[in-house]
């Protein structure tokens, strides 16, 4: 059973400047709610009971958001506003599930994952990248079902415009399993369009084996000098670990870019 999730949150958010110059991008409101709460709710609905947040000293406000009890208690004592009471109860519920670890140097997603190592108990865990919102259908839940059926690792996949492949991790597909799932032969981080093996992109939901920690610890920096999770995954595939690509049914909202972030509020308002 997959019960633990990790969420890397130490990124600088430069694609969203100036909004992120003093503010954590994951707390920016999307249709009246911090983006990170959509991700937490996806986890809870998928049966996750512990979430490891990888933050940095610069993004301590994310921890403060969940540890502001004194402030809430004072306001509630004075105002007894049912809306605030409900919001506080929700924050308390989230807080109970979350553990915090720190990645103070932005060395890449792979390096962030290493920081969560000591918390992971089971053979497999879920990872969600908070820039990627998937609405209408719970992608993590669907991926956990795929994992339970086929046993291996699972990653979310979506077809993208061929001209934009250098923005994503791109799959090399081995064979189709069924309509929504395929076996992965390889994955390459942000290839040039003329070298990309396909236009099937990695979207930020992963079910990964605990063995990835060992790969990451020994891994040399890749593209842009960062430790990429993509490179560790390729190394596991080379060792015959099964990786399945899952074409998710929900709607993808790219909240990591300014255009995508603006559009995401409009899309969610329509739901
Ligand atoms: C990360 C991954 C990339 C993946 C993308 C999905 O890139 O490295 O493989 O396709 O998330 O959003 P980033 O968005 O951090 O540049």
mmCIF file with all atom_site columns, C-alpha atoms in Angstrom, residues 27 53 55 57-72 91 95 100 102:
data_model
loop_
_atom_site.group_PDB
_atom_site.id
_atom_site.type_symbol
_atom_site.label_atom_id
_atom_site.label_alt_id
_atom_site.label_comp_id
_atom_site.label_asym_id
_atom_site.label_entity_id
_atom_site.label_seq_id
_atom_site.pdbx_PDB_ins_code
_atom_site.Cartn_x
_atom_site.Cartn_y
_atom_site.Cartn_z
_atom_site.occupancy
_atom_site.B_iso_or_equiv
_atom_site.pdbx_formal_charge
_atom_site.auth_seq_id
_atom_site.auth_comp_id
_atom_site.auth_asym_id
_atom_site.auth_atom_id
_atom_site.pdbx_PDB_model_num
ATOM 1  C CA . UNK A 1 27  ? 1.055  29.550 -1.074 1.00 0.00 ? 27  UNK A CA 1
ATOM 2  C CA . UNK A 1 53  ? 7.450  18.587 2.699  1.00 0.00 ? 53  UNK A CA 1
ATOM 3  C CA . UNK A 1 55  ? 11.323 23.163 2.087  1.00 0.00 ? 55  UNK A CA 1
ATOM 4  C CA . UNK A 1 57  ? 15.091 28.258 5.139  1.00 0.00 ? 57  UNK A CA 1
ATOM 5  C CA . UNK A 1 58  ? 14.017 30.823 2.531  1.00 0.00 ? 58  UNK A CA 1
ATOM 6  C CA . UNK A 1 59  ? 10.593 29.175 2.329  1.00 0.00 ? 59  UNK A CA 1
ATOM 7  C CA . UNK A 1 60  ? 9.973  28.783 6.049  1.00 0.00 ? 60  UNK A CA 1
ATOM 8  C CA . UNK A 1 61  ? 6.671  30.629 5.528  1.00 0.00 ? 61  UNK A CA 1
ATOM 9  C CA . UNK A 1 62  ? 5.269  27.327 4.243  1.00 0.00 ? 62  UNK A CA 1
ATOM 10 C CA . UNK A 1 63  ? 5.853  25.764 7.667  1.00 0.00 ? 63  UNK A CA 1
ATOM 11 C CA . UNK A 1 64  ? 4.546  28.913 9.396  1.00 0.00 ? 64  UNK A CA 1
ATOM 12 C CA . UNK A 1 65  ? 1.311  28.613 7.403  1.00 0.00 ? 65  UNK A CA 1
ATOM 13 C CA . UNK A 1 66  ? 0.588  25.317 9.158  1.00 0.00 ? 66  UNK A CA 1
ATOM 14 C CA . UNK A 1 67  ? 2.021  26.316 12.584 1.00 0.00 ? 67  UNK A CA 1
ATOM 15 C CA . UNK A 1 68  ? 0.133  29.550 13.291 1.00 0.00 ? 68  UNK A CA 1
ATOM 16 C CA . UNK A 1 69  ? -2.015 28.177 16.155 1.00 0.00 ? 69  UNK A CA 1
ATOM 17 C CA . UNK A 1 70  ? -1.646 31.084 18.570 1.00 0.00 ? 70  UNK A CA 1
ATOM 18 C CA . UNK A 1 71  ? -2.818 33.540 15.941 1.00 0.00 ? 71  UNK A CA 1
ATOM 19 C CA . UNK A 1 72  ? -5.894 31.459 15.034 1.00 0.00 ? 72  UNK A CA 1
ATOM 20 C CA . UNK A 1 91  ? -5.087 23.521 8.738  1.00 0.00 ? 91  UNK A CA 1
ATOM 21 C CA . UNK A 1 95  ? -0.489 19.833 9.994  1.00 0.00 ? 95  UNK A CA 1
ATOM 22 C CA . UNK A 1 100 ? 9.221  19.015 7.255  1.00 0.00 ? 100 UNK A CA 1
ATOM 23 C CA . UNK A 1 102 ? 15.151 21.083 4.546  1.00 0.00 ? 102 UNK A CA 1
#
